[in-house]
Amino acid sequence: MKKRGVGIGLSFYGTGYGNGFPDVSNAEVQLMEDGKVAIFVGATEVGQGAKTALIQIGAETLQLDYKNIIFINEDTDMMPDSGTAAATRQTYNTGNAIKIACENFNEEIKKAAQKALGLNSTAGLIVKDGVVYLAMFPDKRISYKELSKIYKDDIIKAKGTFTAQTVKMDDETGQGAPYWPYTFNACMVLVEVDTNTGRVELLKSIFAQDVGRAVNPRLVEGQMDGGFAMGLGYTLFEDLNLDKGKMRNNRFSKYLIPTSMDMIDIENIIIEDPESTAPYGAKGIGEPTTIPVGPAILNAIYDATGVRVTHLPVTPENLMKAIRESEKSEAI
Amino acid sequence: MFIQLVINGINYKVDIDPNMRLIDLLRDKLGLVGTKEGCGEGECGACTVIMDGESVNSCMVMAFQADGSNITTIEGLEENGELHPIQKAYMEEGSVQCGFCIPGMIMSTKALLDKHPNPNREEIREGISGNLCRCTGYNKAINAAERAIEILKEGAKNEA
Amino acid sequence: MKLNTVGKNIIRVDSYSKVTGKALYPQDIYLENMLYAKTLRSESPHAYIEVDTTEAEKVDGVVKIFTHKDVPYNHHGVVLHDHNVFCDKKVRSIGDPIAFIVGESEEACIRSMKAIKVNYAEIPGVFDPVEAMKEDSPKVHDDKSNIIYHYKLRKGNVEEAFKNCAVIVENTYSTHMQEHAFLQPEAGLSYVDEDGTIVVVVATQYPHYDREIIARALNLKDEQVRIINTNIGGAFGAREDITMQIHLALASKTLNRPVKVIYNREESFLAHSKRHPMIMKYKTGADKDGYLMAMEAEIIGDSGAYCSWAINVLRKAGVHSTGPYVIPNVKVDSYAVYTNNPFTGAMRGFGATQVPNAAEQQMDILAEKLGISPIEIRRRNIFRVGSKTATGQVLLEGVPLDRCLETIAEKYEEFLELKEFGNLKAEEESI
Amino acid sequence: MTLDQVFKGNSISEVLELLNQYKEDAKIIAGGTDIIIGLRNGKITPKVLIDISKIDELRQIQVEENKIIIGSATTYTQIVENELFDTNLYGFKKACRLVGSPQIRNKGTIGGNIANASPAADSIPPLIALGAELNISSLRGNRKLLLEDYFNEKEDNRLRADELLMSIEFEIPKKNQVLGFSKLGLRKALAISRVTLSSLIGIDDDVNIENIRVASGSIGKYPMREREVEEALIGKRFNSEILKIAASSLQSSMDKRLVGRSTYPYKRRAVVTLFEEVYKDNLSYFNEVTL
């Protein structure tokens, strides 16, 4: 018999290392010889889109076309330490470090322009599209390219460091402010359960994700789809089948992650609420997108079958076991 | 032993070891490293190439079996420096994340569209169902296939 | 604020190289005069070992077999240094590295690896974290307690609060171990630069950490090690801990030649961490109007044979155990425990992924008992701007959970209709 | 891997010669989807590999009088794309379409699944239900074997070292017969089947079951005929009433066969859904076709 159910799941997620640990990101910005601007950070692109999102934050702060930014994040000899690409921290933490470094760079380049243009102050100087000019007299202007030629031996550069604020929790009471910022989401699913085979089929889902501000909405949607698929696999398919410390399912023919046919189109809704301490309000969302999926599916399975599954994964056999047990107890 | 085959339009005569798989030939011998190995058992599809018109896992083909075949790998899709419409669509639709599955995914999409130029979303899902991806949840790859179909149609119209 | 670039769907800057197959991952790089390597791993979950490489060294094409004897500081780990670079006396889980065989070809390394004799003197293992917490359980790390960490959260008075609850729900939930299953299996290369710098080319989440840990293991200064991070084929937390980085650096430093290693999928499963399985005992109470009054939880996380991030993960699980709800009285104890299972560590959600499977089901059970909808009970309890979390943190801003909830709530009726429609149809068709 | 020599077979006679020469040292490769895994993990260690995937006679689907003959190196994709399997043989097409993934179906062959005796081979139960026979050749001669006899405990029936599986043949079902198939996998693609069921059912003018063959996969040691189910259903009116009978008679067979196995309670119940699916497919065929 096929039975349908609706379930929801909410979650919150504290980003960053947390618990008062020095969560430091560094960034360096430098004018290159061709007038382009290089950003050096130790923020790893693992596929989440850090490189693109961080370039966008840099471009925004530098008021520069993103194509004129050179982004170096691959070599420890060239880049400062920006912490790990984990804890959903790169957009917020390294994004802030880049923003600060770029703001500092804007001041440095204004100073350089002041000298080159023979002005008596940097006041009123504007940086825009690779040019520094005086707002009240726009003829006073100099391009980054020209500046790079003048300052060849005295490279224009700046640094930025950001340390996230968290408070270590008390050892006995756990009281403290362990993470900041928090990211929130809500997910709802409609599933269909076959009460003979225990197969759970996903039919429909809507997923609302707080992002602070979406630096690149399409990348955010990609994270939401991917997070959903991982949550789906975690809940319904993936089982290492551990036996006395040995993983029986240790390859892809046995450890089943969702295929394209197991996924469905998700209605992804991005909720924006810019966070004042974040770069342009943007918070990280990498990890949170996977969290509410399982709970929503579990609640939907209950709604469909009246059976509470308290042990993951809900493989067909595990679900059937739970269904049989609940039928037995009902019979008594 | 020597085998002869065409890869991305180029004739090759290569000396192979009998134990070599097609993926080993492509990567280790010919430097075509865009074809990836993700599982070695035909499950993940990262090593997908098109062999005589059909998508195959190059980890599931022995190199000697490819003698006389015509093979297209991801490196063979660009023409005169112009990206293939599927490649363009993957970029535009944001279908790429870590990228490791992408060459295989694109080759499967190409094999699908070569045979069936107008699949619906479900048929696209089936067409890439032999390509595992852990990052994207597949949906943007399906969007890209749909976008590629549009680009290909526009191209055909312009030619006509 | 008018923004020019932020908020725009610009095309990913790395996508051109990735759609053309030009993006290089470590396995795609071939260097001249390059050696290959294989890692011999433990087949036992808990045993004393004796390793004899005499025969293996004689295998044609083998250049050197590295073991613990070759490592100046044979320890590493992201929090505690409880991993061995190569196990010396004891293995603690299946997959622990024992030796690194370097040779002229991969085949030579495999032949040699098979010729290494490892004598395993089995020790009773412990595979259940609850068992492992008992005093008389086998100890994974010498005589140290298996309990690595205990996080305590105390707010208000749960005993008193439960007395005043209209409904109380008690359940024990458990979650399993999850594999990251990124598509690119681990691979890496190393070589020595003209100036003597040891260069390790890998795909890692945190290159500066790798540099530091390699330098420490090999007794070098940080500046003597350089990490080049290639394209990375997914991580999800599994590229936080060290896998082959020290092995490669050691081999190139010793042999002064490039060395490459590629894990196959099975080895990848063995080499990196997993998501912590957790046992979560929950007691949650609400008043008759559906407002949460108290929650008590005990969370036990299986760290496997090594700590990795267990302390931080179980801390995070504890902090997030309430779900995004205001609860005035909270008591949480979370524990990280050693067992002889594969080690667990960072994975997407980092402890905050497991607990909602319990907390969110508790919410629905409470709602059902109170006769209100799952949406409604959440509406009454969610964090909003100004709410205080169980740790006493004031959520000053950026709490649009109400908007997230209302966004899905708008579709709740539609989902229910589709459910009813499907159920009616199934009943009609039922045979 | 242990290979010294590999041959690309150009003709059947050449392959038979090679098999005769190398015997146990040789292995046939067609699609390679099973054998390469075996070579890589050391489960099989042949010295010689003979490829038959390019021999045209072995990769064609022919109709001869009332029979369909499928060459052993025919791929699943060839079957899925062949119109012969669109109507009352749809169950066979469905089984082939549910194999692995497009890449696997493009390489994997119908003969490979049989020769490797994979217990979870999806295409076997429908062929057993069709009463398919195997044509096997060697330099010593030819033999015919019922597919359902291939998968039993008699090792004699299995392919010998010098033998080549040439083709699989079966009678084309009549218009009043339909082949049904259903599969329970753990996911929707790349799924190894937990249980499969297939049936060939023929009905008479009064809509009574005139003839029937039922076969299962993964509810025994090997794919097999389910005679108890056949006996229970023959002569019965083809309507939803038969589902209960089918399920309970199969369950009673399973009770004898599987009891004590950890998967038994699960599979015992799952077959109910599988029978429903087969029944629905069959019903829609009978509804569409005017007999």
CSV table of N, CA, C and O in Angstrom, one decimal, chain A residues 4 10 13-14 44-45 47 52 56 60 74-77 79 81 84-85 172-176 179 182 188 215-218 234 238 255 267 272 276 283 286-287 299 302-303 308-312, chain C residues 4-10 12-13 127 151-152 154 173-174 176 178-179 204-206 208 226-227 229 232 240 265 315-316 320 348-349 360-361 364 368 390-391 393 397-398 403 408 411 418-419 423:
chain,number,residue,atom,x,y,z
A,4,ARG,N,1.0,8.5,1.6
A,4,ARG,CA,1.7,9.8,1.5
A,4,ARG,C,1.8,10.5,2.9
A,4,ARG,O,0.9,10.4,3.7
A,10,LEU,N,13.1,22.2,10.8
A,10,LEU,CA,13.7,23.5,10.9
A,10,LEU,C,15.1,23.3,11.5
A,10,LEU,O,15.4,22.4,12.2
A,13,TYR,N,22.1,27.0,12.7
A,13,TYR,CA,23.5,26.5,12.6
A,13,TYR,C,24.4,27.7,12.9
A,13,TYR,O,24.4,28.7,12.2
A,14,GLY,N,25.3,27.4,13.9
A,14,GLY,CA,26.3,28.4,14.3
A,14,GLY,C,27.5,28.3,13.4
A,14,GLY,O,28.1,27.2,13.4
A,44,THR,N,40.2,28.0,0.7
A,44,THR,CA,40.2,27.0,-0.3
A,44,THR,C,38.9,26.9,-1.1
A,44,THR,O,37.8,27.0,-0.5
A,45,GLU,N,39.0,26.7,-2.4
A,45,GLU,CA,37.8,26.4,-3.2
A,45,GLU,C,37.6,24.9,-3.2
A,45,GLU,O,38.4,24.2,-3.9
A,47,GLY,N,34.8,23.5,-4.1
A,47,GLY,CA,33.6,23.3,-5.0
A,47,GLY,C,32.4,24.1,-4.5
A,47,GLY,O,31.5,24.3,-5.3
A,52,THR,N,34.6,32.3,-6.4
A,52,THR,CA,33.7,33.3,-7.0
A,52,THR,C,33.1,34.2,-6.1
A,52,THR,O,33.1,35.4,-6.3
A,56,GLN,N,33.7,38.3,-5.7
A,56,GLN,CA,32.6,39.3,-5.8
A,56,GLN,C,32.6,40.3,-4.7
A,56,GLN,O,32.4,41.5,-4.9
A,60,GLU,N,33.2,44.2,-5.2
A,60,GLU,CA,32.3,45.2,-4.7
A,60,GLU,C,33.0,46.3,-3.9
A,60,GLU,O,32.8,47.5,-4.1
A,74,GLU,N,46.0,29.3,-3.8
A,74,GLU,CA,46.4,27.9,-4.0
A,74,GLU,C,47.8,27.5,-3.4
A,74,GLU,O,48.1,26.4,-3.4
A,75,ASP,N,48.5,28.5,-2.9
A,75,ASP,CA,49.9,28.2,-2.7
A,75,ASP,C,50.3,28.9,-1.3
A,75,ASP,O,50.2,30.1,-1.2
A,76,THR,N,50.8,28.1,-0.4
A,76,THR,CA,51.1,28.6,0.9
A,76,THR,C,52.3,29.6,0.9
A,76,THR,O,52.5,30.3,1.8
A,77,ASP,N,53.1,29.5,-0.2
A,77,ASP,CA,54.2,30.5,-0.3
A,77,ASP,C,53.7,31.9,-0.7
A,77,ASP,O,54.4,32.8,-0.6
A,79,MET,N,50.2,33.0,-0.2
A,79,MET,CA,48.9,33.5,0.4
A,79,MET,C,49.0,33.5,2.0
A,79,MET,O,49.6,32.6,2.5
A,81,ASP,N,47.4,33.0,5.8
A,81,ASP,CA,46.5,32.0,6.4
A,81,ASP,C,45.1,32.6,6.6
A,81,ASP,O,44.9,33.6,7.2
A,84,THR,N,40.5,27.4,7.8
A,84,THR,CA,40.1,26.3,7.0
A,84,THR,C,38.8,26.6,6.2
A,84,THR,O,38.0,27.4,6.6
A,85,ALA,N,38.7,25.8,5.1
A,85,ALA,CA,37.4,25.9,4.3
A,85,ALA,C,36.5,24.9,4.9
A,85,ALA,O,36.2,23.9,4.4
A,172,GLU,N,31.2,24.3,33.3
A,172,GLU,CA,30.2,23.6,34.1
A,172,GLU,C,28.8,23.8,33.6
A,172,GLU,O,27.9,23.0,33.7
A,173,THR,N,28.6,25.0,33.1
A,173,THR,CA,27.2,25.3,32.7
A,173,THR,C,26.9,25.5,31.2
A,173,THR,O,25.8,25.6,30.8
A,174,GLY,N,28.0,25.5,30.4
A,174,GLY,CA,27.9,25.7,29.0
A,174,GLY,C,27.4,27.1,28.6
A,174,GLY,O,26.9,27.3,27.5
A,175,GLN,N,27.4,28.0,29.5
A,175,GLN,CA,26.9,29.4,29.2
A,175,GLN,C,28.0,30.2,28.5
A,175,GLN,O,29.1,30.2,28.9
A,176,GLY,N,27.6,30.8,27.4
A,176,GLY,CA,28.5,31.6,26.6
A,176,GLY,C,27.9,31.9,25.3
A,176,GLY,O,26.7,31.6,25.1
A,179,TYR,N,28.9,30.7,19.0
A,179,TYR,CA,29.0,30.9,17.6
A,179,TYR,C,28.4,32.3,17.2
A,179,TYR,O,27.5,32.8,17.8
A,182,TYR,N,24.5,33.0,13.3
A,182,TYR,CA,23.7,31.8,13.1
A,182,TYR,C,23.0,31.9,11.7
A,182,TYR,O,22.6,33.0,11.3
A,188,MET,N,10.2,21.6,3.9
A,188,MET,CA,9.0,20.7,3.9
A,188,MET,C,9.1,19.7,2.8
A,188,MET,O,9.5,20.1,1.7
A,215,VAL,N,25.4,36.4,-2.0
A,215,VAL,CA,26.4,37.0,-2.8
A,215,VAL,C,26.2,36.6,-4.3
A,215,VAL,O,26.4,37.5,-5.2
A,216,ASN,N,25.8,35.4,-4.5
A,216,ASN,CA,25.6,34.9,-5.9
A,216,ASN,C,24.4,33.9,-5.8
A,216,ASN,O,24.6,32.7,-5.4
A,217,PRO,N,23.2,34.4,-6.0
A,217,PRO,CA,22.0,33.5,-5.8
A,217,PRO,C,22.1,32.2,-6.5
A,217,PRO,O,21.7,31.2,-5.9
A,218,ARG,N,22.7,32.1,-7.6
A,218,ARG,CA,22.7,30.8,-8.3
A,218,ARG,C,23.6,29.8,-7.6
A,218,ARG,O,23.3,28.6,-7.5
A,234,TYR,N,21.8,10.7,3.3
A,234,TYR,CA,22.0,10.4,4.7
A,234,TYR,C,20.8,9.7,5.4
A,234,TYR,O,21.0,8.7,6.1
A,238,GLU,N,22.3,5.9,2.6
A,238,GLU,CA,23.7,5.6,2.9
A,238,GLU,C,23.9,4.8,4.2
A,238,GLU,O,23.5,5.2,5.2
A,255,TYR,N,27.8,1.4,-1.2
A,255,TYR,CA,27.4,2.6,-0.4
A,255,TYR,C,26.7,3.5,-1.4
A,255,TYR,O,27.2,4.1,-2.3
A,267,GLU,N,11.9,23.4,-4.7
A,267,GLU,CA,11.6,24.8,-4.7
A,267,GLU,C,12.4,25.5,-3.7
A,267,GLU,O,12.1,25.5,-2.5
A,272,GLU,N,16.6,36.7,2.4
A,272,GLU,CA,17.6,37.7,2.7
A,272,GLU,C,17.3,38.5,3.9
A,272,GLU,O,16.2,39.0,4.0
A,276,SER,N,24.6,42.7,10.0
A,276,SER,CA,25.4,43.9,10.0
A,276,SER,C,26.9,43.6,10.2
A,276,SER,O,27.7,44.4,9.7
A,283,LYS,N,26.0,35.7,5.0
A,283,LYS,CA,26.3,34.6,5.9
A,283,LYS,C,26.6,33.4,5.1
A,283,LYS,O,26.1,33.2,4.0
A,286,GLY,N,26.9,26.8,3.5
A,286,GLY,CA,27.3,25.5,3.0
A,286,GLY,C,26.8,24.3,3.8
A,286,GLY,O,26.1,23.4,3.2
A,287,GLU,N,27.0,24.3,5.1
A,287,GLU,CA,26.6,23.1,5.9
A,287,GLU,C,25.1,23.1,6.2
A,287,GLU,O,24.5,22.1,6.1
A,299,ASN,N,9.7,13.2,9.7
A,299,ASN,CA,8.3,13.6,10.1
A,299,ASN,C,7.3,13.2,9.0
A,299,ASN,O,6.1,12.9,9.4
A,302,TYR,N,6.4,9.5,9.3
A,302,TYR,CA,5.5,9.3,10.4
A,302,TYR,C,4.1,9.7,9.9
A,302,TYR,O,3.1,9.0,10.2
A,303,ASP,N,4.0,10.9,9.3
A,303,ASP,CA,2.7,11.4,8.8
A,303,ASP,C,2.0,10.4,7.9
A,303,ASP,O,0.8,10.2,7.9
A,308,ARG,N,7.1,6.0,13.9
A,308,ARG,CA,8.2,6.9,14.3
A,308,ARG,C,9.5,6.1,14.0
A,308,ARG,O,9.7,5.1,14.7
A,309,VAL,N,10.4,6.6,13.1
A,309,VAL,CA,11.6,6.0,12.9
A,309,VAL,C,12.7,6.7,13.8
A,309,VAL,O,12.9,7.9,13.6
A,310,THR,N,13.2,6.0,14.7
A,310,THR,CA,14.1,6.6,15.6
A,310,THR,C,15.6,6.3,15.3
A,310,THR,O,16.5,6.8,15.9
A,311,HIS,N,15.8,5.4,14.4
A,311,HIS,CA,17.1,5.0,14.0
A,311,HIS,C,17.4,5.2,12.5
A,311,HIS,O,16.6,4.8,11.7
A,312,LEU,N,18.4,6.0,12.2
A,312,LEU,CA,18.8,6.2,10.9
A,312,LEU,C,19.8,5.1,10.4
A,312,LEU,O,20.6,4.6,11.3
C,4,ASN,N,27.0,46.5,-6.9
C,4,ASN,CA,27.3,46.2,-8.4
C,4,ASN,C,27.6,44.8,-8.7
C,4,ASN,O,27.2,44.3,-9.7
C,5,THR,N,28.3,44.1,-7.8
C,5,THR,CA,28.7,42.7,-8.0
C,5,THR,C,28.1,41.8,-7.1
C,5,THR,O,27.7,40.7,-7.5
C,6,VAL,N,28.0,42.1,-5.8
C,6,VAL,CA,27.4,41.2,-4.8
C,6,VAL,C,25.9,41.1,-5.1
C,6,VAL,O,25.3,42.2,-5.4
C,7,GLY,N,25.4,39.9,-5.2
C,7,GLY,CA,24.0,39.7,-5.5
C,7,GLY,C,23.8,39.3,-7.0
C,7,GLY,O,22.7,39.0,-7.4
C,8,LYS,N,24.9,39.4,-7.7
C,8,LYS,CA,24.8,39.0,-9.2
C,8,LYS,C,25.1,37.6,-9.4
C,8,LYS,O,26.1,37.1,-8.8
C,9,ASN,N,24.5,37.0,-10.4
C,9,ASN,CA,24.8,35.6,-10.8
C,9,ASN,C,26.0,35.6,-11.7
C,9,ASN,O,25.8,35.2,-12.9
C,10,ILE,N,27.1,36.0,-11.3
C,10,ILE,CA,28.2,36.0,-12.2
C,10,ILE,C,28.6,34.5,-12.4
C,10,ILE,O,28.4,33.7,-11.5
C,12,ARG,N,30.7,31.3,-12.4
C,12,ARG,CA,31.8,30.8,-11.6
C,12,ARG,C,33.1,30.9,-12.3
C,12,ARG,O,33.2,30.5,-13.5
C,13,VAL,N,34.1,31.5,-11.6
C,13,VAL,CA,35.4,31.7,-12.3
C,13,VAL,C,36.2,30.5,-12.6
C,13,VAL,O,37.0,30.5,-13.4
C,127,PHE,N,33.3,-1.6,20.1
C,127,PHE,CA,32.7,-1.1,18.9
C,127,PHE,C,31.4,-0.3,19.2
C,127,PHE,O,30.8,0.3,18.3
C,151,TYR,N,30.6,17.6,27.4
C,151,TYR,CA,30.1,18.9,27.3
C,151,TYR,C,28.8,19.0,28.2
C,151,TYR,O,28.0,18.1,28.1
C,152,LYS,N,28.8,20.1,29.0
C,152,LYS,CA,27.6,20.2,29.9
C,152,LYS,C,26.9,21.6,29.6
C,152,LYS,O,27.6,22.6,29.6
C,154,ARG,N,23.7,23.8,31.2
C,154,ARG,CA,22.8,23.9,32.3
C,154,ARG,C,22.1,25.2,32.3
C,154,ARG,O,22.8,26.3,32.3
C,173,TYR,N,17.0,8.3,20.2
C,173,TYR,CA,17.2,8.3,18.7
C,173,TYR,C,18.6,7.9,18.5
C,173,TYR,O,19.5,8.1,19.3
C,174,SER,N,18.9,7.4,17.3
C,174,SER,CA,20.3,7.2,17.0
C,174,SER,C,20.5,7.4,15.5
C,174,SER,O,19.6,7.2,14.7
C,176,HIS,N,23.6,7.1,12.2
C,176,HIS,CA,24.6,6.2,11.8
C,176,HIS,C,25.8,7.0,11.3
C,176,HIS,O,25.8,8.2,11.2
C,178,GLN,N,28.2,8.3,8.5
C,178,GLN,CA,28.1,8.7,7.0
C,178,GLN,C,29.4,9.0,6.4
C,178,GLN,O,30.3,9.5,7.0
C,179,GLU,N,29.5,8.5,5.2
C,179,GLU,CA,30.7,8.8,4.4
C,179,GLU,C,30.5,10.0,3.5
C,179,GLU,O,29.5,10.2,2.9
C,204,THR,N,43.3,19.9,-0.4
C,204,THR,CA,43.1,19.9,1.0
C,204,THR,C,42.2,21.1,1.4
C,204,THR,O,42.1,22.1,0.6
C,205,GLN,N,41.5,21.0,2.5
C,205,GLN,CA,40.6,22.1,2.9
C,205,GLN,C,41.4,23.3,3.6
C,205,GLN,O,41.0,24.4,3.6
C,206,TYR,N,42.6,22.9,4.2
C,206,TYR,CA,43.3,23.9,4.9
C,206,TYR,C,44.8,23.8,4.7
C,206,TYR,O,45.5,23.1,5.5
C,208,HIS,N,47.4,25.7,5.1
C,208,HIS,CA,48.4,26.2,6.1
C,208,HIS,C,48.5,25.2,7.3
C,208,HIS,O,49.5,25.0,7.9
C,226,ARG,N,56.0,23.6,1.5
C,226,ARG,CA,55.1,24.4,0.7
C,226,ARG,C,53.9,23.5,0.2
C,226,ARG,O,54.2,22.4,-0.2
C,227,ILE,N,52.7,24.0,0.4
C,227,ILE,CA,51.6,23.3,0.0
C,227,ILE,C,51.0,24.0,-1.3
C,227,ILE,O,50.7,25.2,-1.2
C,229,ASN,N,47.7,23.7,-3.5
C,229,ASN,CA,46.4,23.2,-3.4
C,229,ASN,C,45.8,23.2,-4.9
C,229,ASN,O,45.7,24.3,-5.5
C,232,ILE,N,39.9,20.8,-6.1
C,232,ILE,CA,39.5,19.9,-5.1
C,232,ILE,C,38.2,19.3,-5.5
C,232,ILE,O,37.2,20.0,-5.7
C,240,GLU,N,39.9,17.6,6.0
C,240,GLU,CA,40.4,18.3,7.1
C,240,GLU,C,41.6,17.6,7.8
C,240,GLU,O,42.6,18.2,8.0
C,265,ARG,N,38.9,4.0,-4.6
C,265,ARG,CA,37.8,4.4,-3.8
C,265,ARG,C,37.7,3.6,-2.5
C,265,ARG,O,37.4,4.2,-1.4
C,315,ARG,N,30.5,19.2,21.1
C,315,ARG,CA,30.1,20.5,21.7
C,315,ARG,C,29.1,21.2,20.8
C,315,ARG,O,28.0,21.7,21.3
C,316,LYS,N,29.3,21.1,19.5
C,316,LYS,CA,28.3,21.7,18.6
C,316,LYS,C,27.0,21.0,18.6
C,316,LYS,O,25.9,21.6,18.6
C,320,HIS,N,23.4,22.8,19.7
C,320,HIS,CA,22.3,22.8,18.8
C,320,HIS,C,21.2,21.8,19.1
C,320,HIS,O,20.3,21.6,18.4
C,348,ARG,N,29.9,18.0,6.9
C,348,ARG,CA,28.8,18.9,6.7
C,348,ARG,C,27.7,18.9,7.8
C,348,ARG,O,26.9,18.0,7.9
C,349,GLY,N,27.8,19.9,8.6
C,349,GLY,CA,26.8,20.0,9.7
C,349,GLY,C,27.4,19.8,11.1
C,349,GLY,O,26.9,20.3,12.1
C,360,GLU,N,13.6,17.6,16.1
C,360,GLU,CA,12.4,17.9,15.3
C,360,GLU,C,11.3,16.9,15.4
C,360,GLU,O,10.2,17.2,15.2
C,361,GLN,N,11.7,15.6,15.6
C,361,GLN,CA,10.7,14.6,15.8
C,361,GLN,C,10.0,14.8,17.1
C,361,GLN,O,8.8,14.7,17.3
C,364,ASP,N,7.3,17.4,16.7
C,364,ASP,CA,6.0,16.9,16.1
C,364,ASP,C,5.2,16.0,17.0
C,364,ASP,O,4.0,16.0,17.0
C,368,GLU,N,1.4,16.7,18.2
C,368,GLU,CA,0.3,15.8,18.0
C,368,GLU,C,-0.4,15.6,19.4
C,368,GLU,O,-1.6,15.6,19.4
C,390,ALA,N,19.9,28.6,24.6
C,390,ALA,CA,20.1,27.8,25.8
C,390,ALA,C,21.5,28.2,26.5
C,390,ALA,O,21.6,28.0,27.7
C,391,THR,N,22.4,28.6,25.7
C,391,THR,CA,23.7,29.0,26.2
C,391,THR,C,23.7,30.4,26.7
C,391,THR,O,24.8,30.9,27.2
C,393,GLN,N,23.1,33.1,24.9
C,393,GLN,CA,23.5,34.1,23.9
C,393,GLN,C,22.2,34.8,23.4
C,393,GLN,O,21.2,34.2,23.1
C,397,GLU,N,20.4,40.0,15.9
C,397,GLU,CA,19.9,40.3,14.6
C,397,GLU,C,20.1,39.1,13.7
C,397,GLU,O,20.6,38.1,14.1
C,398,GLY,N,19.6,39.2,12.5
C,398,GLY,CA,19.8,38.1,11.5
C,398,GLY,C,19.1,36.8,11.9
C,398,GLY,O,19.7,35.8,11.9
C,403,ARG,N,10.5,34.1,8.9
C,403,ARG,CA,10.2,34.2,7.5
C,403,ARG,C,10.4,32.8,6.8
C,403,ARG,O,9.6,32.5,5.9
C,408,ILE,N,7.4,28.3,4.1
C,408,ILE,CA,6.9,26.9,3.9
C,408,ILE,C,5.5,26.7,4.3
C,408,ILE,O,4.7,26.0,3.8
C,411,LYS,N,2.7,27.0,1.9
C,411,LYS,CA,2.5,25.9,1.0
C,411,LYS,C,2.0,24.6,1.8
C,411,LYS,O,1.7,23.6,1.1
C,418,LEU,N,-2.1,17.5,-1.7
C,418,LEU,CA,-1.5,16.5,-2.6
C,418,LEU,C,-1.4,15.1,-1.9
C,418,LEU,O,-1.5,14.1,-2.5
C,419,LYS,N,-1.2,15.2,-0.6
C,419,LYS,CA,-1.1,14.0,0.2
C,419,LYS,C,-2.5,13.3,0.2
C,419,LYS,O,-2.5,12.1,-0.1
C,423,ASN,N,-3.4,9.7,-1.4
C,423,ASN,CA,-3.9,8.6,-0.5
C,423,ASN,C,-5.2,8.1,-1.0
C,423,ASN,O,-5.5,6.9,-0.9
